[in-house]
mmCIF file of C-alpha atoms and ligand atoms in Angstrom:
data_model
loop_
_atom_site.group_PDB
_atom_site.id
_atom_site.type_symbol
_atom_site.label_atom_id
_atom_site.label_comp_id
_atom_site.label_asym_id
_atom_site.label_seq_id
_atom_site.Cartn_x
_atom_site.Cartn_y
_atom_site.Cartn_z
ATOM 1 C CA MET A 1 -14.892 39.852 0.584
ATOM 2 C CA ASN A 2 -18.015 37.786 -1.055
ATOM 3 C CA GLY A 3 -20.506 36.569 1.218
ATOM 4 C CA PRO A 4 -21.646 32.942 0.831
ATOM 5 C CA LEU A 5 -25.212 34.225 0.120
ATOM 6 C CA GLU A 6 -24.131 36.044 -2.643
ATOM 7 C CA SER A 7 -23.733 33.192 -4.718
ATOM 8 C CA SER A 8 -25.924 29.652 -4.865
ATOM 9 C CA ALA A 9 -22.131 27.964 -5.150
ATOM 10 C CA PRO A 10 -20.786 26.744 -1.652
ATOM 11 C CA PHE A 11 -18.475 29.623 -2.474
ATOM 12 C CA ALA A 12 -17.917 32.526 -4.878
ATOM 13 C CA SER A 13 -14.109 32.070 -4.999
ATOM 14 C CA VAL A 14 -11.774 29.159 -4.470
ATOM 15 C CA ALA A 15 -8.088 29.581 -4.139
ATOM 16 C CA ILE A 16 -6.279 25.884 -5.482
ATOM 17 C CA VAL A 17 -2.589 25.680 -4.634
ATOM 18 C CA GLY A 18 -0.566 23.213 -6.512
ATOM 19 C CA LEU A 19 -1.994 22.821 -9.915
ATOM 20 C CA GLY A 20 -1.394 18.925 -10.333
ATOM 21 C CA LEU A 21 -3.746 16.170 -11.034
ATOM 22 C CA ILE A 22 -5.763 17.028 -7.591
ATOM 23 C CA GLY A 23 -5.479 20.636 -8.011
ATOM 24 C CA SER A 24 -6.354 20.429 -11.828
ATOM 25 C CA SER A 25 -8.674 18.371 -11.383
ATOM 26 C CA ILE A 26 -10.659 20.388 -8.900
ATOM 27 C CA ALA A 27 -10.445 22.970 -10.886
ATOM 28 C CA ARG A 28 -12.068 21.015 -14.469
ATOM 29 C CA ALA A 29 -14.595 19.744 -11.976
ATOM 30 C CA ILE A 30 -15.629 23.301 -10.306
ATOM 31 C CA ARG A 31 -15.902 24.480 -14.390
ATOM 32 C CA GLN A 32 -18.285 22.104 -14.884
ATOM 33 C CA SER A 33 -20.015 22.324 -11.946
ATOM 34 C CA LEU A 34 -20.214 25.115 -10.283
ATOM 35 C CA PRO A 35 -19.486 27.710 -13.384
ATOM 36 C CA ASP A 36 -19.731 30.864 -11.511
ATOM 37 C CA THR A 37 -17.066 30.060 -8.888
ATOM 38 C CA GLN A 38 -14.092 32.008 -9.318
ATOM 39 C CA ILE A 39 -10.855 30.272 -9.734
ATOM 40 C CA MET A 40 -7.757 31.689 -8.598
ATOM 41 C CA GLY A 41 -4.217 29.106 -9.221
ATOM 42 C CA TYR A 42 -1.532 29.035 -7.149
ATOM 43 C CA ASP A 43 1.953 26.730 -8.186
ATOM 44 C CA ARG A 44 5.527 28.289 -7.032
ATOM 45 C CA ASN A 45 6.864 25.906 -9.925
ATOM 46 C CA ALA A 46 6.032 29.502 -12.603
ATOM 47 C CA ASP A 47 6.105 26.859 -15.145
ATOM 48 C CA VAL A 48 3.427 24.983 -13.599
ATOM 49 C CA CYS A 49 1.279 28.310 -13.865
ATOM 50 C CA ALA A 50 2.203 28.669 -17.548
ATOM 51 C CA ARG A 51 1.035 25.404 -18.456
ATOM 52 C CA ALA A 52 -2.238 25.705 -16.338
ATOM 53 C CA GLN A 53 -2.491 28.886 -18.081
ATOM 54 C CA ALA A 54 -2.061 27.478 -21.245
ATOM 55 C CA ILE A 55 -4.729 24.916 -20.799
ATOM 56 C CA ALA A 56 -7.118 28.046 -19.482
ATOM 57 C CA LEU A 57 -7.186 26.042 -16.176
ATOM 58 C CA CYS A 58 -8.029 29.018 -13.553
ATOM 59 C CA ASP A 59 -8.902 32.825 -14.001
ATOM 60 C CA SER A 60 -5.871 33.815 -12.249
ATOM 61 C CA TYR A 61 -1.980 32.364 -11.831
ATOM 62 C CA HIS A 62 -0.336 33.073 -8.983
ATOM 63 C CA ALA A 63 3.773 31.780 -8.807
ATOM 64 C CA ALA A 64 3.780 32.979 -5.106
ATOM 65 C CA PHE A 65 0.856 34.617 -2.548
ATOM 66 C CA GLY A 66 0.015 38.120 -2.675
ATOM 67 C CA PRO A 67 -2.993 40.287 -0.955
ATOM 68 C CA GLU A 68 -5.390 38.906 -3.939
ATOM 69 C CA LEU A 69 -5.798 35.841 -1.601
ATOM 70 C CA ALA A 70 -7.409 37.224 0.974
ATOM 71 C CA GLU A 71 -10.188 37.066 -1.644
ATOM 72 C CA ALA A 72 -10.791 33.681 -1.344
ATOM 73 C CA GLU A 73 -13.801 32.215 0.208
ATOM 74 C CA LEU A 74 -12.063 28.642 0.594
ATOM 75 C CA VAL A 75 -8.050 27.753 -0.067
ATOM 76 C CA ILE A 76 -7.639 23.864 -0.790
ATOM 77 C CA LEU A 77 -3.749 23.232 -0.629
ATOM 78 C CA CYS A 78 -3.097 20.300 -3.161
ATOM 79 C CA VAL A 79 0.057 20.044 -2.787
ATOM 80 C CA PRO A 80 2.799 16.975 -1.645
ATOM 81 C CA VAL A 81 1.784 16.205 2.412
ATOM 82 C CA GLY A 82 5.599 17.186 3.330
ATOM 83 C CA ALA A 83 4.494 20.503 1.459
ATOM 84 C CA MET A 84 1.822 21.371 3.493
ATOM 85 C CA ALA A 85 3.459 22.938 6.326
ATOM 86 C CA ALA A 86 5.322 25.442 3.976
ATOM 87 C CA ALA A 87 2.433 26.375 1.588
ATOM 88 C CA ALA A 88 0.776 27.393 4.551
ATOM 89 C CA THR A 89 3.159 29.728 6.349
ATOM 90 C CA ALA A 90 3.941 31.285 3.325
ATOM 91 C CA MET A 91 0.257 31.556 2.985
ATOM 92 C CA ALA A 92 -0.458 32.965 6.202
ATOM 93 C CA PRO A 93 0.459 36.796 5.751
ATOM 94 C CA HIS A 94 -2.184 37.647 3.005
ATOM 95 C CA LEU A 95 -5.232 35.421 4.148
ATOM 96 C CA SER A 96 -8.631 36.553 5.426
ATOM 97 C CA PRO A 97 -9.678 35.439 8.943
ATOM 98 C CA GLU A 98 -12.908 34.421 7.542
ATOM 99 C CA THR A 99 -11.088 32.221 4.729
ATOM 100 C CA ILE A 100 -11.802 28.300 4.900
ATOM 101 C CA ILE A 101 -8.764 26.301 4.609
ATOM 102 C CA SER A 102 -8.557 23.095 2.969
ATOM 103 C CA ASP A 103 -6.644 20.064 1.747
ATOM 104 C CA VAL A 104 -6.254 16.964 -0.096
ATOM 105 C CA GLY A 105 -3.458 15.157 1.385
ATOM 106 C CA SER A 106 -3.536 11.305 0.921
ATOM 107 C CA CYS A 107 -2.270 10.884 4.792
ATOM 108 C CA LYS A 108 -4.545 13.186 7.371
ATOM 109 C CA ALA A 109 -3.193 13.483 11.531
ATOM 110 C CA SER A 110 0.521 14.861 10.269
ATOM 111 C CA VAL A 111 -1.576 17.108 7.711
ATOM 112 C CA LEU A 112 -3.765 18.482 10.166
ATOM 113 C CA THR A 113 -0.870 18.787 12.855
ATOM 114 C CA ALA A 114 1.495 21.308 10.403
ATOM 115 C CA LEU A 115 -1.459 22.856 8.999
ATOM 116 C CA ARG A 116 -2.543 24.042 12.812
ATOM 117 C CA GLY A 117 1.037 24.647 13.410
ATOM 118 C CA ALA A 118 1.264 26.986 10.089
ATOM 119 C CA LEU A 119 -1.924 28.552 10.612
ATOM 120 C CA PRO A 120 -3.214 28.476 14.457
ATOM 121 C CA TYR A 121 -6.281 30.692 14.396
ATOM 122 C CA ALA A 122 -7.269 29.555 10.622
ATOM 123 C CA ILE A 123 -10.620 27.247 10.000
ATOM 124 C CA ILE A 124 -9.071 24.643 9.032
ATOM 125 C CA VAL A 125 -11.445 21.652 7.261
ATOM 126 C CA PRO A 126 -9.581 18.803 6.130
ATOM 127 C CA ALA A 127 -10.281 16.705 3.006
ATOM 128 C CA HIS A 128 -9.290 13.702 1.511
ATOM 129 C CA PRO A 129 -10.795 12.964 -1.755
ATOM 130 C CA VAL A 130 -10.204 9.089 -2.371
ATOM 131 C CA ALA A 131 -9.626 8.997 -6.412
ATOM 132 C CA GLY A 132 -6.399 9.536 -8.379
ATOM 133 C CA THR A 133 -4.477 7.973 -10.940
ATOM 134 C CA GLU A 134 -0.622 7.546 -11.445
ATOM 135 C CA ASN A 135 0.115 10.843 -13.227
ATOM 136 C CA SER A 136 0.779 14.229 -12.392
ATOM 137 C CA GLY A 137 1.024 17.952 -13.117
ATOM 138 C CA PRO A 138 -1.563 19.923 -14.515
ATOM 139 C CA GLU A 139 -2.348 18.186 -18.064
ATOM 140 C CA ALA A 140 -3.387 15.024 -16.040
ATOM 141 C CA GLY A 141 -6.355 15.967 -14.548
ATOM 142 C CA PHE A 142 -10.226 15.352 -15.674
ATOM 143 C CA ALA A 143 -13.309 16.862 -14.653
ATOM 144 C CA SER A 144 -15.353 13.705 -13.578
ATOM 145 C CA LEU A 145 -12.226 12.016 -11.193
ATOM 146 C CA PHE A 146 -14.265 12.647 -8.081
ATOM 147 C CA LYS A 147 -17.824 11.553 -9.364
ATOM 148 C CA GLY A 148 -19.027 8.595 -7.833
ATOM 149 C CA ARG A 149 -15.869 9.014 -5.421
ATOM 150 C CA TRP A 150 -15.842 8.946 -1.906
ATOM 151 C CA CYS A 151 -14.058 12.525 -0.263
ATOM 152 C CA ILE A 152 -13.208 11.973 3.444
ATOM 153 C CA LEU A 153 -13.204 14.845 5.786
ATOM 154 C CA THR A 154 -11.538 14.714 8.861
ATOM 155 C CA PRO A 155 -12.694 17.069 11.740
ATOM 156 C CA ASP A 156 -11.825 16.993 15.001
ATOM 157 C CA ALA A 157 -13.287 18.984 18.382
ATOM 158 C CA ASP A 158 -11.875 22.659 17.366
ATOM 159 C CA SER A 159 -13.432 21.820 13.713
ATOM 160 C CA ASP A 160 -16.332 24.907 12.742
ATOM 161 C CA ALA A 161 -19.790 22.848 12.071
ATOM 162 C CA ALA A 162 -20.457 24.999 9.453
ATOM 163 C CA ALA A 163 -17.439 25.918 7.434
ATOM 164 C CA PHE A 164 -17.719 21.519 7.784
ATOM 165 C CA GLU A 165 -21.195 21.720 6.096
ATOM 166 C CA ARG A 166 -19.769 24.450 3.071
ATOM 167 C CA VAL A 167 -16.783 22.411 2.450
ATOM 168 C CA ALA A 168 -18.775 18.822 2.214
ATOM 169 C CA GLY A 169 -21.358 20.784 -0.327
ATOM 170 C CA PHE A 170 -18.639 21.720 -2.516
ATOM 171 C CA TRP A 171 -17.177 18.165 -2.461
ATOM 172 C CA ARG A 172 -20.842 16.963 -3.538
ATOM 173 C CA ALA A 173 -21.261 19.372 -6.149
ATOM 174 C CA LEU A 174 -18.264 18.200 -8.102
ATOM 175 C CA GLY A 175 -19.911 14.687 -7.786
ATOM 176 C CA ALA A 176 -18.101 13.243 -4.876
ATOM 177 C CA GLU A 177 -20.171 11.155 -1.940
ATOM 178 C CA VAL A 178 -19.122 12.401 1.348
ATOM 179 C CA GLU A 179 -17.764 10.259 4.621
ATOM 180 C CA THR A 180 -16.850 11.673 7.729
ATOM 181 C CA MET A 181 -14.114 9.793 10.432
ATOM 182 C CA ASP A 182 -11.902 10.688 12.407
ATOM 183 C CA ALA A 183 -7.873 11.378 11.136
ATOM 184 C CA ALA A 184 -5.850 8.523 12.928
ATOM 185 C CA HIS A 185 -8.831 6.165 11.510
ATOM 186 C CA HIS A 186 -8.752 7.019 8.394
ATOM 187 C CA ASP A 187 -5.148 7.188 8.069
ATOM 188 C CA LEU A 188 -4.957 3.614 9.625
ATOM 189 C CA VAL A 189 -7.679 2.554 6.844
ATOM 190 C CA LEU A 190 -5.825 4.454 3.832
ATOM 191 C CA ALA A 191 -2.719 2.527 5.204
ATOM 192 C CA VAL A 192 -4.077 -0.728 4.066
ATOM 193 C CA THR A 193 -6.442 0.242 1.092
ATOM 194 C CA SER A 194 -3.750 2.428 -0.940
ATOM 195 C CA HIS A 195 -0.417 2.799 1.241
ATOM 196 C CA LEU A 196 0.433 -0.489 1.646
ATOM 197 C CA PRO A 197 -0.841 -1.537 -1.998
ATOM 198 C CA HIS A 198 1.487 1.339 -3.418
ATOM 199 C CA LEU A 199 4.398 0.088 -1.250
ATOM 200 C CA ILE A 200 4.079 -3.702 -2.941
ATOM 201 C CA ALA A 201 3.795 -2.584 -6.528
ATOM 202 C CA TYR A 202 6.974 -0.288 -5.433
ATOM 203 C CA THR A 203 8.540 -3.239 -4.057
ATOM 204 C CA ILE A 204 7.394 -6.416 -7.103
ATOM 205 C CA VAL A 205 8.471 -3.884 -10.092
ATOM 206 C CA GLY A 206 11.868 -3.103 -8.607
ATOM 207 C CA THR A 207 12.543 -6.870 -7.812
ATOM 208 C CA ALA A 208 11.343 -7.719 -11.605
ATOM 209 C CA SER A 209 13.639 -4.408 -12.704
ATOM 210 C CA ASP A 210 16.562 -5.678 -10.382
ATOM 211 C CA LEU A 211 16.552 -9.215 -12.132
ATOM 212 C CA GLU A 212 16.175 -7.832 -15.608
ATOM 213 C CA GLY A 213 20.152 -8.626 -16.151
ATOM 214 C CA VAL A 214 18.787 -12.565 -15.244
ATOM 215 C CA THR A 215 15.840 -12.760 -17.602
ATOM 216 C CA GLN A 216 17.519 -10.207 -19.972
ATOM 217 C CA SER A 217 14.581 -8.126 -20.434
ATOM 218 C CA GLU A 218 12.016 -10.782 -20.257
ATOM 219 C CA VAL A 219 10.142 -9.390 -17.373
ATOM 220 C CA ILE A 220 9.004 -6.364 -19.888
ATOM 221 C CA LYS A 221 8.700 -8.517 -22.801
ATOM 222 C CA TYR A 222 6.232 -11.235 -21.460
ATOM 223 C CA SER A 223 4.728 -8.536 -18.965
ATOM 224 C CA ALA A 224 1.191 -9.806 -19.007
ATOM 225 C CA GLY A 225 -1.917 -8.132 -17.032
ATOM 226 C CA GLY A 226 -0.990 -9.209 -13.395
ATOM 227 C CA PHE A 227 3.008 -7.048 -13.508
ATOM 228 C CA ARG A 228 1.445 -4.539 -15.779
ATOM 229 C CA ASP A 229 -1.396 -3.555 -13.506
ATOM 230 C CA PHE A 230 1.237 -3.148 -10.624
ATOM 231 C CA THR A 231 3.757 -1.170 -13.286
ATOM 232 C CA ARG A 232 0.575 1.683 -13.366
ATOM 233 C CA ILE A 233 0.799 2.204 -9.884
ATOM 234 C CA ALA A 234 4.016 1.691 -9.297
ATOM 235 C CA ALA A 235 4.528 5.057 -11.640
ATOM 236 C CA SER A 236 2.838 7.080 -9.200
ATOM 237 C CA ASP A 237 4.810 10.045 -8.268
ATOM 238 C CA PRO A 238 7.639 9.469 -6.350
ATOM 239 C CA VAL A 239 7.754 12.661 -4.379
ATOM 240 C CA MET A 240 3.732 12.632 -3.327
ATOM 241 C CA TRP A 241 3.977 8.644 -2.190
ATOM 242 C CA ARG A 242 7.755 9.113 -0.605
ATOM 243 C CA ASP A 243 5.737 12.058 1.880
ATOM 244 C CA VAL A 244 2.875 9.569 1.883
ATOM 245 C CA PHE A 245 5.513 6.600 3.935
ATOM 246 C CA LEU A 246 7.186 9.432 6.209
ATOM 247 C CA SER A 247 3.791 11.334 7.144
ATOM 248 C CA ASN A 248 1.766 8.045 7.631
ATOM 249 C CA LYS A 249 4.873 6.035 9.439
ATOM 250 C CA ASP A 250 2.994 4.156 11.964
ATOM 251 C CA ALA A 251 0.203 3.310 10.524
ATOM 252 C CA VAL A 252 2.208 1.920 7.614
ATOM 253 C CA LEU A 253 4.728 -0.026 9.516
ATOM 254 C CA GLU A 254 1.560 -1.474 11.510
ATOM 255 C CA MET A 255 -0.081 -2.666 8.426
ATOM 256 C CA LEU A 256 3.316 -3.398 7.034
ATOM 257 C CA GLN A 257 3.776 -6.252 9.851
ATOM 258 C CA ARG A 258 0.334 -7.918 9.536
ATOM 259 C CA PHE A 259 1.426 -8.235 5.880
ATOM 260 C CA SER A 260 4.576 -9.486 6.216
ATOM 261 C CA GLU A 261 2.966 -12.377 8.597
ATOM 262 C CA ASP A 262 0.649 -13.288 6.333
ATOM 263 C CA LEU A 263 3.349 -13.661 3.419
ATOM 264 C CA SER A 264 5.113 -16.029 5.875
ATOM 265 C CA ALA A 265 2.648 -18.115 5.937
ATOM 266 C CA LEU A 266 1.195 -18.334 2.635
ATOM 267 C CA GLN A 267 5.165 -18.863 2.047
ATOM 268 C CA ARG A 268 4.823 -21.958 4.560
ATOM 269 C CA ALA A 269 1.586 -23.174 2.963
ATOM 270 C CA ILE A 270 3.544 -23.396 -0.358
ATOM 271 C CA ARG A 271 6.743 -24.996 1.492
ATOM 272 C CA TRP A 272 4.826 -28.206 2.806
ATOM 273 C CA GLY A 273 2.347 -28.442 -0.402
ATOM 274 C CA LYS A 274 -0.900 -27.334 1.750
ATOM 275 C CA GLY A 275 -3.271 -26.941 -0.806
ATOM 276 C CA ASP A 276 -5.941 -26.511 0.767
ATOM 277 C CA GLU A 277 -4.983 -23.126 3.104
ATOM 278 C CA LEU A 278 -3.672 -21.622 -0.398
ATOM 279 C CA GLU A 279 -7.763 -22.316 -2.224
ATOM 280 C CA ALA A 280 -9.184 -21.603 1.303
ATOM 281 C CA LEU A 281 -7.266 -17.953 0.998
ATOM 282 C CA PHE A 282 -7.653 -17.473 -2.602
ATOM 283 C CA THR A 283 -11.380 -17.697 -2.653
ATOM 284 C CA ARG A 284 -12.168 -15.707 0.357
ATOM 285 C CA THR A 285 -9.674 -13.173 -1.661
ATOM 286 C CA ARG A 286 -12.495 -13.607 -5.151
ATOM 287 C CA THR A 287 -15.293 -13.188 -2.990
ATOM 288 C CA ILE A 288 -13.858 -9.837 -1.676
ATOM 289 C CA ARG A 289 -13.181 -8.240 -5.226
ATOM 290 C CA ARG A 290 -16.850 -9.640 -6.498
ATOM 291 C CA SER A 291 -18.824 -7.924 -3.603
ATOM 292 C CA ILE A 292 -16.878 -4.968 -4.808
ATOM 293 C CA ILE A 293 -17.704 -4.895 -8.372
ATOM 294 C CA GLU A 294 -21.320 -5.968 -7.073
ATOM 295 C CA GLN A 295 -21.423 -2.469 -4.957
ATOM 296 C CA GLY A 296 -20.074 -0.655 -8.073
ATOM 297 C CA GLN A 297 -16.654 -0.020 -6.348
ATOM 298 C CA ASP A 298 -14.210 -0.621 -8.898
ATOM 299 C CA ASP A 299 -12.921 1.390 -12.286
ATOM 300 C CA ALA A 300 -16.099 0.130 -13.952
ATOM 301 C CA LYS A 301 -18.609 2.470 -11.806
ATOM 302 C CA PRO A 302 -20.432 4.856 -14.358
ATOM 303 C CA ASP A 303 -18.520 7.939 -15.250
ATOM 304 C CA PHE A 304 -14.921 7.042 -14.000
ATOM 305 C CA GLY A 305 -12.487 7.421 -16.348
ATOM 306 C CA ARG A 306 -14.518 9.074 -19.085
ATOM 307 C CA GLU A 307 -11.994 11.622 -20.032
ATOM 308 C CA HIS A 308 -9.115 10.268 -18.284
ATOM 309 C CA PRO A 309 -6.009 11.183 -20.172
HETATM 310 N N1 NAD B 1 -1.949 11.429 -6.842
HETATM 311 C C1 NAD B 1 -3.241 11.113 -6.275
HETATM 312 O O1 NAD B 1 -3.813 10.003 -6.612
HETATM 313 C C2 NAD B 1 -4.107 11.712 -5.390
HETATM 314 C C3 NAD B 1 -5.143 11.050 -4.865
HETATM 315 C C4 NAD B 1 -5.741 11.631 -3.883
HETATM 316 C C5 NAD B 1 -5.239 12.738 -3.104
HETATM 317 N N2 NAD B 1 -3.637 13.184 -3.714
HETATM 318 C C6 NAD B 1 -3.337 14.055 -2.630
HETATM 319 O O2 NAD B 1 -3.106 14.955 -3.283
HETATM 320 C C7 NAD B 1 -2.086 15.992 -3.464
HETATM 321 C C8 NAD B 1 -1.447 16.429 -4.637
HETATM 322 O O3 NAD B 1 -1.168 15.446 -5.545
HETATM 323 P P1 NAD B 1 -0.907 15.241 -6.936
HETATM 324 O O4 NAD B 1 -1.058 14.344 -7.223
HETATM 325 O O5 NAD B 1 -2.053 16.230 -7.355
HETATM 326 O O6 NAD B 1 0.677 15.933 -6.931
HETATM 327 P P2 NAD B 1 1.223 16.810 -8.304
HETATM 328 O O7 NAD B 1 2.665 16.336 -8.296
HETATM 329 O O8 NAD B 1 0.586 15.698 -9.503
HETATM 330 O O9 NAD B 1 0.978 18.545 -8.068
HETATM 331 C C9 NAD B 1 1.515 18.926 -7.055
HETATM 332 C C10 NAD B 1 1.613 20.261 -7.110
HETATM 333 O O10 NAD B 1 2.087 21.115 -5.768
HETATM 334 C C11 NAD B 1 3.337 21.920 -6.916
HETATM 335 N N3 NAD B 1 3.252 22.844 -5.241
HETATM 336 C C12 NAD B 1 4.850 21.432 -4.264
HETATM 337 N N4 NAD B 1 4.851 22.716 -2.967
HETATM 338 C C13 NAD B 1 4.384 24.030 -3.118
HETATM 339 C C14 NAD B 1 4.570 24.739 -2.193
HETATM 340 N N5 NAD B 1 5.012 24.727 -1.225
HETATM 341 N N6 NAD B 1 3.585 25.685 -2.979
HETATM 342 C C15 NAD B 1 2.327 25.563 -3.856
HETATM 343 N N7 NAD B 1 3.037 24.560 -5.054
HETATM 344 C C16 NAD B 1 3.178 23.650 -4.517
HETATM 345 C C17 NAD B 1 3.723 21.515 -7.360
HETATM 346 O O11 NAD B 1 4.656 22.392 -7.981
HETATM 347 C C18 NAD B 1 2.669 20.657 -8.394
HETATM 348 O O12 NAD B 1 2.489 21.360 -9.455
HETATM 349 C C19 NAD B 1 -0.901 15.179 -2.247
HETATM 350 O O13 NAD B 1 -1.129 15.414 -1.197
HETATM 351 C C20 NAD B 1 -1.545 13.814 -2.431
HETATM 352 O O14 NAD B 1 -1.263 13.276 -1.165
HETATM 353 C C21 NAD B 1 -2.777 12.693 -4.542
HETATM 354 O O1 PRE B 2 -5.911 4.718 -8.572
HETATM 355 C C1 PRE B 2 -4.887 5.171 -8.407
HETATM 356 O O2 PRE B 2 -3.921 5.500 -9.193
HETATM 357 C C2 PRE B 2 -4.539 5.644 -6.980
HETATM 358 O O3 PRE B 2 -3.802 5.669 -6.698
HETATM 359 C C3 PRE B 2 -5.562 6.476 -6.212
HETATM 360 C C4 PRE B 2 -4.907 6.143 -4.546
HETATM 361 C C5 PRE B 2 -5.625 5.232 -4.486
HETATM 362 O O4 PRE B 2 -4.775 4.691 -3.552
HETATM 363 O O5 PRE B 2 -6.791 4.943 -4.448
HETATM 364 C C6 PRE B 2 -3.973 6.783 -4.630
HETATM 365 C C7 PRE B 2 -3.871 7.906 -3.611
HETATM 366 C C8 PRE B 2 -4.671 8.475 -3.051
HETATM 367 O O6 PRE B 2 -4.670 9.164 -1.619
HETATM 368 C C9 PRE B 2 -6.110 7.930 -2.945
HETATM 369 C C10 PRE B 2 -6.381 7.687 -4.021
#
């Protein structure tokens, strides 16, 4: 196995397990920013491997783990969070004890438990790049996805400090800004900033679709900006999001409870004609949107989506 000092890149060889949106974006970003790094591509779906090969994402392609995996200095699990345990169990017999294991899962506490259960002696550095789109598969990725975006690392008391620094350096090399957080706190924050918005989008598009019989396709025909924005989010991968809600159940239910209470308050304000309450809330939320834009933290940020397919 090559040592880290033999290459200026944080890792001489990286195995990407799961060649969908995030795995293929990592492969493309490595090619662009760390061209000396060897990329080993794994996906249990042979068709995905063939499609990845057709667009030359990696240096080698594997539908199953074998002894070659021991050559990887870093393995990044880019599979749905519910598949992390199965993928880690399948790779276990082939790993070198020096290999660092990381992941990109949208929930951190459940994934860390799954990885520690499957790989009790491995060096594990959990990560979550907070960047994505509603698309899936190897063709959906793009090299600039992580540029200027946060990548949250969630080490715990058992984490290896040197491994943490190498993984942080890897994400910085791909253009991300690295933040550290406790896994449980990460899951609570992401429940409100990412998971709940997806649940709301899935609900509103489902409700509109259920009304189609009444409205005779007018929902789709006249859908303007607001509804359209929800349909983008509601087109996100069903398997990925099924797993996110089941894995981050407690935090999502907690945030959903608060959301339901706030929604009931709005319902009451509308029923009793409390215009001042409605206006006060909408003024507060407009300020939030404006401060996000001022900080450059929205899609208008330079680079984001430049090569978004
Ligand atoms: N999509 C996003 O916006 C986004 C953003 C940040 C993080 N994430 C996280 O990234 C991970 C991957 O999401 P994605 O959007 O790239 O999904 P994707 O559906 O595009 O790709 C997932 C790939 O994993 C493969 N796979 C599934 N089980 C496997 C197994 N046991 N072994 C090997 N390969 C397996 C699938 O065949 C598929 O090709 C998820 O954990 C998700 O929570 C997603
Ligand atoms: O922009 C989108 O389409 C996303 O859904 C990206 C998004 C998010 O909610 O911000 C989705 C899930 C991730 O874990 C990280 C990023």
